mmCIF file of C-alpha atoms in Angstrom:
data_model
loop_
_atom_site.group_PDB
_atom_site.id
_atom_site.type_symbol
_atom_site.label_atom_id
_atom_site.label_comp_id
_atom_site.label_asym_id
_atom_site.label_seq_id
_atom_site.Cartn_x
_atom_site.Cartn_y
_atom_site.Cartn_z
ATOM 1 C CA MET M 1 -68.949 13.494 55.474
ATOM 2 C CA GLN M 2 -69.171 9.809 56.458
ATOM 3 C CA GLU M 3 -66.301 9.016 54.083
ATOM 4 C CA GLU M 4 -64.146 11.724 55.717
ATOM 5 C CA GLN M 5 -64.938 10.346 59.199
ATOM 6 C CA SER M 6 -64.062 6.825 58.017
ATOM 7 C CA GLN M 7 -60.725 8.047 56.639
ATOM 8 C CA ASP M 8 -60.017 9.850 59.902
ATOM 9 C CA LEU M 9 -60.700 6.663 61.866
ATOM 10 C CA GLU M 10 -58.413 4.684 59.577
ATOM 11 C CA LYS M 11 -55.671 7.260 60.095
ATOM 12 C CA GLU M 12 -56.191 7.116 63.866
ATOM 13 C CA GLU M 13 -55.678 3.351 63.873
ATOM 14 C CA LEU M 14 -52.325 3.736 62.093
ATOM 15 C CA TYR M 15 -50.788 5.706 64.941
ATOM 16 C CA GLU M 16 -49.744 5.079 68.528
ATOM 17 C CA HIS M 17 -49.841 7.814 71.143
ATOM 18 C CA TYR M 18 -47.496 8.172 74.108
ATOM 19 C CA ASN M 19 -47.488 10.509 77.075
ATOM 20 C CA PHE M 20 -44.625 10.720 79.598
ATOM 21 C CA VAL M 21 -43.794 12.922 82.576
ATOM 22 C CA ALA M 22 -40.084 13.401 83.227
ATOM 23 C CA SER M 23 -39.046 12.544 86.781
ATOM 24 C CA GLU M 24 -37.812 15.128 89.265
ATOM 25 C CA GLY M 25 -34.304 13.694 88.886
ATOM 26 C CA GLN M 26 -34.280 13.900 85.088
ATOM 27 C CA GLU M 27 -31.019 15.360 83.763
ATOM 28 C CA PRO M 28 -31.282 17.531 80.620
ATOM 29 C CA LEU M 29 -31.572 15.108 77.707
ATOM 30 C CA ARG M 30 -32.437 15.450 74.020
ATOM 31 C CA VAL M 31 -36.096 14.618 73.516
ATOM 32 C CA ASP M 32 -35.315 12.025 70.818
ATOM 33 C CA LYS M 33 -33.009 10.151 73.210
ATOM 34 C CA PHE M 34 -35.544 10.562 76.039
ATOM 35 C CA LEU M 35 -38.285 8.940 73.954
ATOM 36 C CA MET M 36 -36.004 6.118 72.795
ATOM 37 C CA ASN M 37 -35.434 5.257 76.448
ATOM 38 C CA PHE M 38 -39.143 4.796 77.025
ATOM 39 C CA ILE M 39 -40.637 3.488 73.791
ATOM 40 C CA GLU M 40 -39.713 -0.078 72.953
ATOM 41 C CA ASN M 41 -38.576 -0.588 69.350
ATOM 42 C CA ALA M 42 -38.594 3.145 68.570
ATOM 43 C CA THR M 43 -35.690 4.131 66.339
ATOM 44 C CA ARG M 44 -34.032 7.532 66.492
ATOM 45 C CA ASN M 45 -34.990 8.205 62.878
ATOM 46 C CA LYS M 46 -38.633 7.387 63.626
ATOM 47 C CA VAL M 47 -38.690 9.848 66.546
ATOM 48 C CA GLN M 48 -36.894 12.540 64.536
ATOM 49 C CA GLN M 49 -39.368 12.194 61.671
ATOM 50 C CA ALA M 50 -42.206 12.600 64.170
ATOM 51 C CA ALA M 51 -40.551 15.779 65.484
ATOM 52 C CA LYS M 52 -40.199 17.132 61.934
ATOM 53 C CA ALA M 53 -43.899 16.553 61.428
ATOM 54 C CA GLY M 54 -44.690 18.486 64.614
ATOM 55 C CA ASN M 55 -45.783 15.347 66.458
ATOM 56 C CA VAL M 56 -43.390 15.657 69.424
ATOM 57 C CA LEU M 57 -44.684 18.053 72.069
ATOM 58 C CA VAL M 58 -43.148 19.161 75.354
ATOM 59 C CA ASN M 59 -45.613 20.885 77.643
ATOM 60 C CA ASP M 60 -48.016 21.075 74.673
ATOM 61 C CA VAL M 61 -45.505 22.909 72.445
ATOM 62 C CA ALA M 62 -44.104 21.208 69.323
ATOM 63 C CA VAL M 63 -40.328 20.896 69.605
ATOM 64 C CA LYS M 64 -37.366 19.805 67.489
ATOM 65 C CA SER M 65 -35.602 16.521 68.171
ATOM 66 C CA ASN M 66 -32.672 18.270 69.896
ATOM 67 C CA HIS M 67 -34.901 19.978 72.491
ATOM 68 C CA LYS M 68 -33.685 19.201 76.020
ATOM 69 C CA VAL M 69 -36.180 17.536 78.368
ATOM 70 C CA LYS M 70 -36.079 18.823 81.959
ATOM 71 C CA PRO M 71 -37.598 17.592 85.261
ATOM 72 C CA LYS M 72 -41.410 17.355 85.301
ATOM 73 C CA ASP M 73 -41.745 18.140 81.585
ATOM 74 C CA VAL M 74 -44.775 16.491 79.965
ATOM 75 C CA VAL M 75 -43.668 14.836 76.727
ATOM 76 C CA ARG M 76 -46.208 13.674 74.141
ATOM 77 C CA VAL M 77 -45.578 11.984 70.826
ATOM 78 C CA VAL M 78 -47.580 10.435 67.999
ATOM 79 C CA LEU M 79 -45.711 7.759 66.037
ATOM 80 C CA ALA M 80 -46.750 5.961 62.887
ATOM 81 C CA TYR M 81 -47.152 2.212 63.291
ATOM 82 C CA PRO M 82 -45.040 0.087 60.948
ATOM 83 C CA PRO M 83 -47.676 -1.109 58.409
ATOM 84 C CA ALA M 84 -46.861 -4.783 59.005
ATOM 85 C CA GLU M 85 -47.849 -4.527 62.668
ATOM 86 C CA ASN M 86 -51.452 -3.912 61.623
ATOM 87 C CA LEU M 87 -51.617 -7.082 59.547
ATOM 88 C CA LEU M 88 -52.294 -10.160 61.652
ATOM 89 C CA VAL M 89 -51.924 -13.248 59.494
ATOM 90 C CA ALA M 90 -53.163 -16.646 60.659
ATOM 91 C CA GLU M 91 -50.392 -19.249 60.498
ATOM 92 C CA ASP M 92 -50.521 -23.003 60.998
ATOM 93 C CA ILE M 93 -48.005 -23.101 63.846
ATOM 94 C CA PRO M 94 -47.920 -26.107 66.207
ATOM 95 C CA LEU M 95 -49.051 -25.041 69.683
ATOM 96 C CA ASP M 96 -48.509 -27.010 72.890
ATOM 97 C CA ILE M 97 -52.018 -26.661 74.317
ATOM 98 C CA ILE M 98 -52.234 -27.882 77.920
ATOM 99 C CA TYR M 99 -55.945 -27.159 78.380
ATOM 100 C CA GLU M 100 -58.784 -25.779 76.276
ATOM 101 C CA ASP M 101 -62.530 -25.276 76.634
ATOM 102 C CA ASP M 102 -65.004 -22.794 75.147
ATOM 103 C CA THR M 103 -63.705 -19.974 77.355
ATOM 104 C CA VAL M 104 -59.925 -20.254 77.824
ATOM 105 C CA ILE M 105 -56.797 -21.904 76.445
ATOM 106 C CA VAL M 106 -53.640 -22.630 78.426
ATOM 107 C CA VAL M 107 -50.548 -22.832 76.226
ATOM 108 C CA ASN M 108 -47.047 -24.035 77.099
ATOM 109 C CA LYS M 109 -44.893 -21.639 75.050
ATOM 110 C CA SER M 110 -41.523 -22.848 73.858
ATOM 111 C CA ALA M 111 -38.417 -20.708 74.265
ATOM 112 C CA GLY M 112 -37.691 -18.645 71.175
ATOM 113 C CA MET M 113 -41.335 -18.008 70.265
ATOM 114 C CA VAL M 114 -42.430 -14.372 70.324
ATOM 115 C CA VAL M 115 -45.853 -13.903 71.922
ATOM 116 C CA HIS M 116 -47.259 -11.216 69.614
ATOM 117 C CA PRO M 117 -46.169 -9.478 66.377
ATOM 118 C CA GLY M 118 -44.031 -6.403 66.762
ATOM 119 C CA HIS M 119 -41.049 -4.606 65.294
ATOM 120 C CA GLY M 120 -38.945 -7.195 63.462
ATOM 121 C CA ASN M 121 -41.264 -10.099 64.367
ATOM 122 C CA TYR M 122 -44.299 -9.995 62.127
ATOM 123 C CA SER M 123 -44.822 -13.741 61.715
ATOM 124 C CA GLY M 124 -44.255 -16.999 63.564
ATOM 125 C CA THR M 125 -45.602 -15.610 66.838
ATOM 126 C CA LEU M 126 -47.951 -17.234 69.315
ATOM 127 C CA VAL M 127 -50.733 -14.859 68.224
ATOM 128 C CA ASN M 128 -50.287 -15.887 64.569
ATOM 129 C CA GLY M 129 -50.789 -19.491 65.656
ATOM 130 C CA LEU M 130 -53.725 -18.679 67.926
ATOM 131 C CA ILE M 131 -55.784 -16.883 65.281
ATOM 132 C CA HIS M 132 -55.282 -19.886 62.989
ATOM 133 C CA HIS M 133 -56.451 -22.225 65.750
ATOM 134 C CA ILE M 134 -59.447 -20.084 66.809
ATOM 135 C CA GLU M 135 -61.492 -17.574 64.840
ATOM 136 C CA ASN M 136 -62.735 -14.293 66.297
ATOM 137 C CA LEU M 137 -60.540 -14.082 69.381
ATOM 138 C CA PRO M 138 -61.353 -10.978 71.445
ATOM 139 C CA THR M 139 -58.718 -8.232 71.405
ATOM 140 C CA ASN M 140 -57.217 -6.434 74.385
ATOM 141 C CA SER M 141 -56.614 -2.690 74.671
ATOM 142 C CA ASN M 142 -53.482 -3.071 72.511
ATOM 143 C CA GLU M 143 -55.417 -4.917 69.795
ATOM 144 C CA ARG M 144 -53.685 -8.205 70.598
ATOM 145 C CA PRO M 145 -56.069 -11.155 70.209
ATOM 146 C CA GLY M 146 -56.695 -13.260 73.294
ATOM 147 C CA LEU M 147 -53.791 -11.975 75.376
ATOM 148 C CA VAL M 148 -54.228 -11.033 79.031
ATOM 149 C CA HIS M 149 -50.536 -11.404 79.927
ATOM 150 C CA ARG M 150 -47.286 -12.338 78.191
ATOM 151 C CA ILE M 151 -43.848 -13.829 78.747
ATOM 152 C CA ASP M 152 -40.600 -12.937 77.022
ATOM 153 C CA LYS M 153 -39.486 -14.528 73.762
ATOM 154 C CA ASP M 154 -36.726 -16.607 75.348
ATOM 155 C CA THR M 155 -38.692 -17.508 78.470
ATOM 156 C CA SER M 156 -40.552 -20.811 78.257
ATOM 157 C CA GLY M 157 -43.764 -21.797 80.004
ATOM 158 C CA LEU M 158 -47.446 -21.232 80.607
ATOM 159 C CA LEU M 159 -49.847 -18.551 79.393
ATOM 160 C CA VAL M 160 -53.629 -18.345 79.573
ATOM 161 C CA VAL M 161 -55.496 -16.998 76.550
ATOM 162 C CA ALA M 162 -59.076 -15.668 76.589
ATOM 163 C CA LYS M 163 -61.514 -16.956 73.963
ATOM 164 C CA THR M 164 -64.406 -14.622 74.797
ATOM 165 C CA GLU M 165 -64.809 -10.937 75.683
ATOM 166 C CA PHE M 166 -66.116 -11.888 79.142
ATOM 167 C CA ALA M 167 -63.156 -14.200 79.761
ATOM 168 C CA MET M 168 -60.747 -11.446 78.739
ATOM 169 C CA ALA M 169 -62.338 -8.955 81.134
ATOM 170 C CA HIS M 170 -62.531 -11.520 83.958
ATOM 171 C CA LEU M 171 -58.928 -12.731 83.577
ATOM 172 C CA SER M 172 -57.577 -9.199 83.112
ATOM 173 C CA LYS M 173 -59.147 -8.183 86.425
ATOM 174 C CA GLN M 174 -57.559 -11.193 88.129
ATOM 175 C CA PHE M 175 -54.121 -10.167 86.894
ATOM 176 C CA PHE M 176 -54.815 -6.572 87.931
ATOM 177 C CA ASP M 177 -56.031 -7.663 91.378
ATOM 178 C CA ARG M 178 -53.055 -10.073 91.725
ATOM 179 C CA THR M 179 -55.262 -13.062 92.477
ATOM 180 C CA THR M 180 -53.588 -15.295 89.889
ATOM 181 C CA GLU M 181 -50.785 -17.708 90.818
ATOM 182 C CA ARG M 182 -47.555 -17.536 88.848
ATOM 183 C CA LEU M 183 -44.467 -19.533 89.771
ATOM 184 C CA TYR M 184 -41.252 -19.470 87.772
ATOM 185 C CA TYR M 185 -38.036 -21.488 87.958
ATOM 186 C CA ALA M 186 -34.873 -19.446 87.407
ATOM 187 C CA LEU M 187 -31.182 -20.307 87.481
ATOM 188 C CA VAL M 188 -29.225 -17.295 88.697
ATOM 189 C CA TRP M 189 -25.558 -16.464 89.088
ATOM 190 C CA GLY M 190 -24.076 -16.700 92.596
ATOM 191 C CA ASN M 191 -24.922 -18.360 95.861
ATOM 192 C CA ILE M 192 -27.919 -16.582 97.408
ATOM 193 C CA ASP M 193 -27.416 -16.214 101.169
ATOM 194 C CA GLU M 194 -31.075 -16.463 102.192
ATOM 195 C CA ASP M 195 -33.184 -19.599 101.750
ATOM 196 C CA GLU M 196 -36.106 -17.395 100.807
ATOM 197 C CA GLY M 197 -36.799 -13.710 100.472
ATOM 198 C CA ARG M 198 -38.694 -10.806 98.973
ATOM 199 C CA ILE M 199 -37.440 -8.364 96.339
ATOM 200 C CA GLU M 200 -39.268 -5.047 96.163
ATOM 201 C CA GLY M 201 -38.459 -2.108 93.942
ATOM 202 C CA ASN M 202 -40.187 -0.084 91.252
ATOM 203 C CA ILE M 203 -39.451 -1.275 87.724
ATOM 204 C CA GLY M 204 -39.248 1.053 84.732
ATOM 205 C CA ARG M 205 -37.354 1.340 81.496
ATOM 206 C CA SER M 206 -33.652 1.944 82.067
ATOM 207 C CA LEU M 207 -32.515 5.532 81.575
ATOM 208 C CA LYS M 208 -29.199 4.238 80.208
ATOM 209 C CA ASN M 209 -30.253 1.296 78.027
ATOM 210 C CA ARG M 210 -33.720 1.390 76.481
ATOM 211 C CA LEU M 211 -33.672 -2.384 75.904
ATOM 212 C CA GLN M 212 -33.450 -3.063 79.637
ATOM 213 C CA MET M 213 -35.739 -2.510 82.579
ATOM 214 C CA ASP M 214 -34.205 -1.116 85.751
ATOM 215 C CA VAL M 215 -35.097 -1.096 89.443
ATOM 216 C CA PHE M 216 -35.771 2.247 91.121
ATOM 217 C CA PRO M 217 -35.831 1.428 94.859
ATOM 218 C CA ASN M 218 -36.758 4.953 95.927
ATOM 219 C CA GLY M 219 -40.029 4.752 94.043
ATOM 220 C CA ASP M 220 -39.431 7.951 92.063
ATOM 221 C CA PHE M 221 -39.886 6.187 88.747
ATOM 222 C CA GLY M 222 -41.383 3.024 87.306
ATOM 223 C CA LYS M 223 -44.155 0.817 88.679
ATOM 224 C CA HIS M 224 -44.405 -0.995 91.993
ATOM 225 C CA ALA M 225 -43.049 -4.546 91.731
ATOM 226 C CA VAL M 226 -42.617 -7.425 94.205
ATOM 227 C CA THR M 227 -41.012 -10.834 93.628
ATOM 228 C CA HIS M 228 -40.888 -13.574 96.271
ATOM 229 C CA PHE M 229 -38.247 -16.277 95.947
ATOM 230 C CA LYS M 230 -37.277 -19.581 97.502
ATOM 231 C CA VAL M 231 -33.982 -21.398 96.966
ATOM 232 C CA LEU M 232 -34.505 -24.870 95.506
ATOM 233 C CA GLU M 233 -30.911 -25.948 94.889
ATOM 234 C CA ARG M 234 -27.432 -24.499 95.428
ATOM 235 C CA LEU M 235 -24.952 -25.503 92.730
ATOM 236 C CA THR M 236 -21.660 -23.868 93.726
ATOM 237 C CA TYR M 237 -21.600 -20.744 91.561
ATOM 238 C CA VAL M 238 -25.269 -20.728 90.534
ATOM 239 C CA THR M 239 -28.567 -21.135 92.404
ATOM 240 C CA LEU M 240 -31.876 -22.582 91.258
ATOM 241 C CA VAL M 241 -34.752 -20.531 92.662
ATOM 242 C CA GLN M 242 -38.522 -20.594 92.574
ATOM 243 C CA CYS M 243 -40.002 -17.142 91.997
ATOM 244 C CA LYS M 244 -43.543 -16.134 92.882
ATOM 245 C CA LEU M 245 -44.809 -12.986 91.211
ATOM 246 C CA GLU M 246 -46.875 -10.622 93.314
ATOM 247 C CA THR M 247 -46.897 -8.140 90.422
ATOM 248 C CA GLY M 248 -46.282 -8.718 86.725
ATOM 249 C CA ARG M 249 -43.983 -6.060 85.281
ATOM 250 C CA THR M 250 -41.992 -6.365 82.074
ATOM 251 C CA HIS M 251 -38.749 -8.306 82.741
ATOM 252 C CA GLN M 252 -39.631 -8.296 86.461
ATOM 253 C CA ILE M 253 -37.664 -11.387 87.513
ATOM 254 C CA ARG M 254 -34.743 -10.530 85.257
ATOM 255 C CA ALA M 255 -34.467 -6.949 86.526
ATOM 256 C CA HIS M 256 -35.076 -7.780 90.197
ATOM 257 C CA PHE M 257 -32.428 -10.489 90.372
ATOM 258 C CA LYS M 258 -29.858 -8.347 88.589
ATOM 259 C CA HIS M 259 -30.645 -5.616 91.110
ATOM 260 C CA ILE M 260 -29.736 -7.898 94.048
ATOM 261 C CA GLY M 261 -26.551 -9.093 92.338
ATOM 262 C CA HIS M 262 -27.820 -12.429 91.008
ATOM 263 C CA THR M 263 -28.367 -11.950 87.281
ATOM 264 C CA LEU M 264 -30.118 -14.808 85.480
ATOM 265 C CA PHE M 265 -27.767 -17.370 83.958
ATOM 266 C CA ASN M 266 -27.103 -16.658 80.251
ATOM 267 C CA ASP M 267 -29.409 -13.637 80.194
ATOM 268 C CA GLU M 268 -27.722 -11.785 77.344
ATOM 269 C CA ARG M 269 -29.726 -8.583 77.686
ATOM 270 C CA TYR M 270 -28.825 -8.184 81.372
ATOM 271 C CA GLY M 271 -25.213 -9.365 81.213
ATOM 272 C CA GLY M 272 -25.793 -12.930 82.409
ATOM 273 C CA ASP M 273 -24.025 -14.346 79.350
ATOM 274 C CA ALA M 274 -20.679 -13.453 80.942
ATOM 275 C CA ILE M 275 -18.975 -15.506 83.651
ATOM 276 C CA LEU M 276 -20.129 -13.544 86.700
ATOM 277 C CA LYS M 277 -19.078 -16.022 89.410
ATOM 278 C CA GLY M 278 -16.447 -18.710 89.652
ATOM 279 C CA THR M 279 -12.784 -19.298 89.049
ATOM 280 C CA THR M 280 -10.322 -18.042 86.453
ATOM 281 C CA PHE M 281 -9.304 -21.543 85.384
ATOM 282 C CA THR M 282 -9.501 -22.257 81.662
ATOM 283 C CA LYS M 283 -11.355 -25.523 82.286
ATOM 284 C CA TYR M 284 -14.024 -23.673 84.271
ATOM 285 C CA LYS M 285 -14.484 -21.116 81.484
ATOM 286 C CA GLN M 286 -14.882 -23.956 78.997
ATOM 287 C CA PHE M 287 -17.415 -25.630 81.296
ATOM 288 C CA VAL M 288 -19.534 -22.464 81.537
ATOM 289 C CA ASN M 289 -19.376 -21.914 77.780
ATOM 290 C CA ASN M 290 -20.598 -25.492 77.317
ATOM 291 C CA CYS M 291 -23.503 -24.690 79.654
ATOM 292 C CA PHE M 292 -24.286 -21.614 77.548
ATOM 293 C CA LYS M 293 -24.393 -23.800 74.432
ATOM 294 C CA VAL M 294 -26.754 -26.278 76.105
ATOM 295 C CA LEU M 295 -29.010 -23.447 77.313
ATOM 296 C CA PRO M 296 -28.697 -20.657 74.704
ATOM 297 C CA ARG M 297 -31.128 -18.294 76.461
ATOM 298 C CA GLN M 298 -31.940 -16.884 79.880
ATOM 299 C CA ALA M 299 -32.632 -19.671 82.388
ATOM 300 C CA LEU M 300 -36.265 -18.806 83.117
ATOM 301 C CA HIS M 301 -39.365 -21.005 82.902
ATOM 302 C CA ALA M 302 -42.988 -20.143 83.774
ATOM 303 C CA LYS M 303 -43.738 -23.415 85.552
ATOM 304 C CA THR M 304 -47.061 -22.927 87.358
ATOM 305 C CA LEU M 305 -50.125 -20.879 86.447
ATOM 306 C CA GLY M 306 -53.291 -20.647 88.507
ATOM 307 C CA PHE M 307 -56.452 -18.615 87.952
ATOM 308 C CA THR M 308 -60.184 -18.645 88.603
ATOM 309 C CA HIS M 309 -62.086 -19.962 85.596
ATOM 310 C CA PRO M 310 -64.230 -17.081 84.262
ATOM 311 C CA LYS M 311 -67.233 -19.295 83.584
ATOM 312 C CA THR M 312 -67.241 -21.938 86.351
ATOM 313 C CA GLY M 313 -65.645 -19.952 89.179
ATOM 314 C CA GLU M 314 -63.327 -22.888 89.872
ATOM 315 C CA PHE M 315 -59.691 -22.150 90.732
ATOM 316 C CA MET M 316 -57.559 -24.018 88.212
ATOM 317 C CA GLN M 317 -53.843 -24.700 88.516
ATOM 318 C CA PHE M 318 -51.567 -25.907 85.725
ATOM 319 C CA ASN M 319 -47.966 -27.094 85.826
ATOM 320 C CA SER M 320 -45.476 -27.569 83.016
ATOM 321 C CA ASP M 321 -42.309 -29.641 82.968
ATOM 322 C CA VAL M 322 -38.973 -27.867 83.087
ATOM 323 C CA PRO M 323 -37.788 -27.874 79.443
ATOM 324 C CA GLN M 324 -34.942 -30.103 78.328
ATOM 325 C CA ASP M 325 -32.427 -27.305 77.771
ATOM 326 C CA MET M 326 -32.738 -26.191 81.404
ATOM 327 C CA ILE M 327 -32.607 -29.803 82.643
ATOM 328 C CA ASP M 328 -29.405 -30.446 80.673
ATOM 329 C CA CYS M 329 -27.810 -27.270 82.021
ATOM 330 C CA LEU M 330 -28.787 -28.118 85.613
ATOM 331 C CA GLU M 331 -27.337 -31.615 85.237
ATOM 332 C CA LYS M 332 -24.034 -30.133 84.138
ATOM 333 C CA TRP M 333 -23.957 -27.866 87.190
ATOM 334 C CA ARG M 334 -24.881 -30.736 89.505
ATOM 335 C CA THR M 335 -21.989 -32.800 88.172
ATOM 336 C CA TYR M 336 -19.639 -29.842 88.519
ATOM 337 C CA SER M 337 -20.799 -29.189 92.091
ATOM 338 C CA GLU M 338 -20.352 -32.833 93.099
ATOM 339 C CA ASN M 339 -16.780 -32.683 91.839
ATOM 340 C CA SER M 340 -16.095 -29.321 93.459
ATOM 341 C CA LYS M 341 -17.346 -29.694 97.036
ATOM 342 C CA ASP M 342 -14.149 -28.294 98.486
ATOM 343 C CA ILE M 343 -14.241 -25.109 96.435
ATOM 344 C CA GLU M 344 -14.849 -21.997 98.535
ATOM 345 C CA LEU M 345 -17.898 -20.112 97.299
ATOM 346 C CA ASP M 346 -17.304 -16.518 96.301
#
């Protein structure tokens, strides 16, 4: 009996469970496409295999993959984890540690480093490096050691990592209660009219492109999200802004700024790798392409991180330098702007 229970527990750990409620505005859509819109890294084949196995349910009834989801339907699915995602391997990866004590670590993550293993990225991640650096890191609800928040692969900057169960609980509550301080620097397309402002709009996975997050201003979908911004520098066709997160949703800054018409510079996933503002001159196109080469990622850096230390109760604030690729890109735009003062902004 104990052996059977052990096997059942092992099986349980190999699966991930999802539960979604279709919005009131949901148009009829195949359930496999519906689930692909909401589950990151889910392939159509993976969802269809789950349906064949009877693991896709709509309103508690098993359905085929071509079943049409309608408004307010409750969709549940059980998907098998890729085996490699369950294997966390310690790797000797250099980490830029800004601060460390027996309770927390603050890491300055370089652009291009994935935070935790996932589909297609099973090694070389920040977590692989962390578990080599520290044994017995506590795990969060998603079984990810030490993590209480994350930043995107191609975003650089600061993260805090918990070294104890108490620190994880304490820091997680701070992020939930929005008492942490998080400031980002972003270079966005266009000349923002206001010197400072507030962007508010629910953020959820795009219904058209499952790799993107979208803003739902009417609040009928997604999670509440607020970003405050302040203009730091206007550089003709781009603007350097400081962003303060009131909430911390996936791709929040990227989605919010696209929503207000100022997509992040060279943000491939959100269309910022096209020339969105400027002239039609060949020399200008070449200039922008040179900027893309200097900064081959979205122009976003997590510059400042503040939190209350779980053990001492002291509020700690950390700052990181803007990385060289962003500095080089900004210098190019400054030179261009100096030489283009008479150009009318569009």
